[in-house]
PDB file of C-alpha atoms in Angstrom:
ATOM      1  CA  MET A   1      53.960  97.509 108.665  1.00  0.00           C
ATOM      2  CA  VAL A   2      56.640  94.849 109.027  1.00  0.00           C
ATOM      3  CA  PRO A   3      56.650  92.112 106.333  1.00  0.00           C
ATOM      4  CA  PRO A   4      56.097  88.551 107.594  1.00  0.00           C
ATOM      5  CA  GLY A   5      59.342  87.008 108.807  1.00  0.00           C
ATOM      6  CA  ALA A   6      61.143  90.352 108.993  1.00  0.00           C
ATOM      7  CA  ALA A   7      62.466  91.824 112.203  1.00  0.00           C
ATOM      8  CA  PRO A   8      60.675  94.922 113.415  1.00  0.00           C
ATOM      9  CA  PRO A   9      62.617  98.183 113.133  1.00  0.00           C
ATOM     10  CA  VAL A  10      64.863  98.947 116.064  1.00  0.00           C
ATOM     11  CA  ALA A  11      64.877 102.428 117.562  1.00  0.00           C
ATOM     12  CA  LEU A  12      68.404 103.779 117.943  1.00  0.00           C
ATOM     13  CA  SER A  13      69.472 106.117 120.675  1.00  0.00           C
ATOM     14  CA  LEU A  14      70.734 109.529 119.580  1.00  0.00           C
ATOM     15  CA  GLU A  15      74.281 108.385 120.349  1.00  0.00           C
ATOM     16  CA  GLU A  16      73.891 105.190 118.278  1.00  0.00           C
ATOM     17  CA  ALA A  17      72.340 107.093 115.376  1.00  0.00           C
ATOM     18  CA  SER A  18      75.162 109.633 115.466  1.00  0.00           C
ATOM     19  CA  ALA A  19      77.801 106.891 115.465  1.00  0.00           C
ATOM     20  CA  ALA A  20      76.090 105.139 112.538  1.00  0.00           C
ATOM     21  CA  LYS A  21      75.946 108.391 110.575  1.00  0.00           C
ATOM     22  CA  ARG A  22      79.653 109.034 111.267  1.00  0.00           C
ATOM     23  CA  ALA A  23      80.570 105.512 110.130  1.00  0.00           C
ATOM     24  CA  LEU A  24      78.681 105.981 106.858  1.00  0.00           C
ATOM     25  CA  ALA A  25      80.344 109.343 106.256  1.00  0.00           C
ATOM     26  CA  LEU A  26      83.794 107.818 106.766  1.00  0.00           C
ATOM     27  CA  LEU A  27      83.173 105.106 104.152  1.00  0.00           C
ATOM     28  CA  LYS A  28      83.793 107.598 101.348  1.00  0.00           C
ATOM     29  CA  TYR A  29      87.391 107.918 102.566  1.00  0.00           C
ATOM     30  CA  ARG A  30      88.011 104.199 103.086  1.00  0.00           C
ATOM     31  CA  ALA A  31      90.580 102.845 100.657  1.00  0.00           C
ATOM     32  CA  VAL A  32      89.638  99.448  99.274  1.00  0.00           C
ATOM     33  CA  CYS A  33      92.681  99.139  97.032  1.00  0.00           C
ATOM     34  CA  ILE A  34      95.621 100.696  98.848  1.00  0.00           C
ATOM     35  CA  CYS A  35      98.069 100.164  95.980  1.00  0.00           C
ATOM     36  CA  ASN A  36      95.961 102.114  93.468  1.00  0.00           C
ATOM     37  CA  THR A  37      94.179 104.408  95.967  1.00  0.00           C
ATOM     38  CA  ILE A  38      90.713 103.216  94.951  1.00  0.00           C
ATOM     39  CA  ARG A  39      88.133 104.132  97.541  1.00  0.00           C
ATOM     40  CA  TYR A  40      84.971 102.451  98.766  1.00  0.00           C
ATOM     41  CA  PRO A  41      82.499 104.603  96.765  1.00  0.00           C
ATOM     42  CA  ARG A  42      84.174 103.719  93.439  1.00  0.00           C
ATOM     43  CA  VAL A  43      83.958  99.998  94.179  1.00  0.00           C
ATOM     44  CA  GLN A  44      80.370 100.352  95.394  1.00  0.00           C
ATOM     45  CA  GLN A  45      79.496 102.174  92.151  1.00  0.00           C
ATOM     46  CA  ALA A  46      80.851  99.237  90.154  1.00  0.00           C
ATOM     47  CA  ILE A  47      78.787  96.801  92.223  1.00  0.00           C
ATOM     48  CA  ASP A  48      75.679  98.974  91.928  1.00  0.00           C
ATOM     49  CA  ALA A  49      76.239  99.087  88.159  1.00  0.00           C
ATOM     50  CA  GLY A  50      76.133  95.292  87.982  1.00  0.00           C
ATOM     51  CA  ALA A  51      79.595  93.916  88.806  1.00  0.00           C
ATOM     52  CA  THR A  52      79.064  90.573  90.539  1.00  0.00           C
ATOM     53  CA  THR A  53      82.596  89.156  90.741  1.00  0.00           C
ATOM     54  CA  VAL A  54      85.991  90.395  91.870  1.00  0.00           C
ATOM     55  CA  GLU A  55      87.159  90.190  88.254  1.00  0.00           C
ATOM     56  CA  GLU A  56      84.313  92.445  87.071  1.00  0.00           C
ATOM     57  CA  VAL A  57      85.025  94.958  89.838  1.00  0.00           C
ATOM     58  CA  ALA A  58      88.733  94.861  88.926  1.00  0.00           C
ATOM     59  CA  ARG A  59      87.997  95.432  85.234  1.00  0.00           C
ATOM     60  CA  VAL A  60      85.898  98.514  86.007  1.00  0.00           C
ATOM     61  CA  THR A  61      87.922 100.023  88.859  1.00  0.00           C
ATOM     62  CA  GLY A  62      91.523  98.836  88.530  1.00  0.00           C
ATOM     63  CA  CYS A  63      91.448  97.097  91.902  1.00  0.00           C
ATOM     64  CA  THR A  64      93.678  93.997  92.202  1.00  0.00           C
ATOM     65  CA  THR A  65      96.140  95.367  89.620  1.00  0.00           C
ATOM     66  CA  GLY A  66      98.564  96.950  92.083  1.00  0.00           C
ATOM     67  CA  GLU A  67     101.738  95.741  93.706  1.00  0.00           C
ATOM     68  CA  CYS A  68      99.957  93.276  96.024  1.00  0.00           C
ATOM     69  CA  ALA A  69      97.932  91.747  93.137  1.00  0.00           C
ATOM     70  CA  GLY A  70      94.740  91.864  95.182  1.00  0.00           C
ATOM     71  CA  GLU A  71      96.042  90.378  98.433  1.00  0.00           C
ATOM     72  CA  ARG A  72      94.703  93.367 100.389  1.00  0.00           C
ATOM     73  CA  CYS A  73      91.657  94.457  98.391  1.00  0.00           C
ATOM     74  CA  LYS A  74      90.179  91.144  97.255  1.00  0.00           C
ATOM     75  CA  PRO A  75      88.804  90.241 100.737  1.00  0.00           C
ATOM     76  CA  VAL A  76      87.206  93.691 101.033  1.00  0.00           C
ATOM     77  CA  ILE A  77      85.659  93.412  97.563  1.00  0.00           C
ATOM     78  CA  LEU A  78      84.373  89.915  98.330  1.00  0.00           C
ATOM     79  CA  GLU A  79      82.696  91.214 101.488  1.00  0.00           C
ATOM     80  CA  MET A  80      81.127  94.112  99.590  1.00  0.00           C
ATOM     81  CA  LEU A  81      79.818  91.707  96.943  1.00  0.00           C
ATOM     82  CA  ARG A  82      78.493  89.356  99.614  1.00  0.00           C
ATOM     83  CA  ARG A  83      76.588  92.187 101.269  1.00  0.00           C
ATOM     84  CA  ALA A  84      75.214  93.397  97.951  1.00  0.00           C
ATOM     85  CA  SER A  85      73.977  90.049  96.702  1.00  0.00           C
ATOM     86  CA  GLY A  86      73.762  87.628  99.588  1.00  0.00           C
ATOM     87  CA  GLY A  87      76.163  85.296  97.728  1.00  0.00           C
ATOM     88  CA  VAL A  88      79.467  85.739  95.945  1.00  0.00           C
ATOM     89  CA  ARG A  89      81.207  84.178  92.997  1.00  0.00           C
ATOM     90  CA  SER A  90      84.964  84.756  92.995  1.00  0.00           C
TER      91      SER A  90
END
């Protein structure tokens, strides 16, 4: 049963489902912080554990402390936080 106001589930073709599964598998290799080689799962763990700001993620993971001082990873972290909470405080 679909909750009121929610979109009904969409059936994916086998090709679409395979592509989605591949994309999820590749996330574990995606570097969020290139300077410190911190990957997506580590940042997601911090968010899942309650980090709600870039500063909290940085404190737990070490992101934003590299040579670029967060120029590359901060936008990625902000997007991850936005997806996790629907709103972000920086």
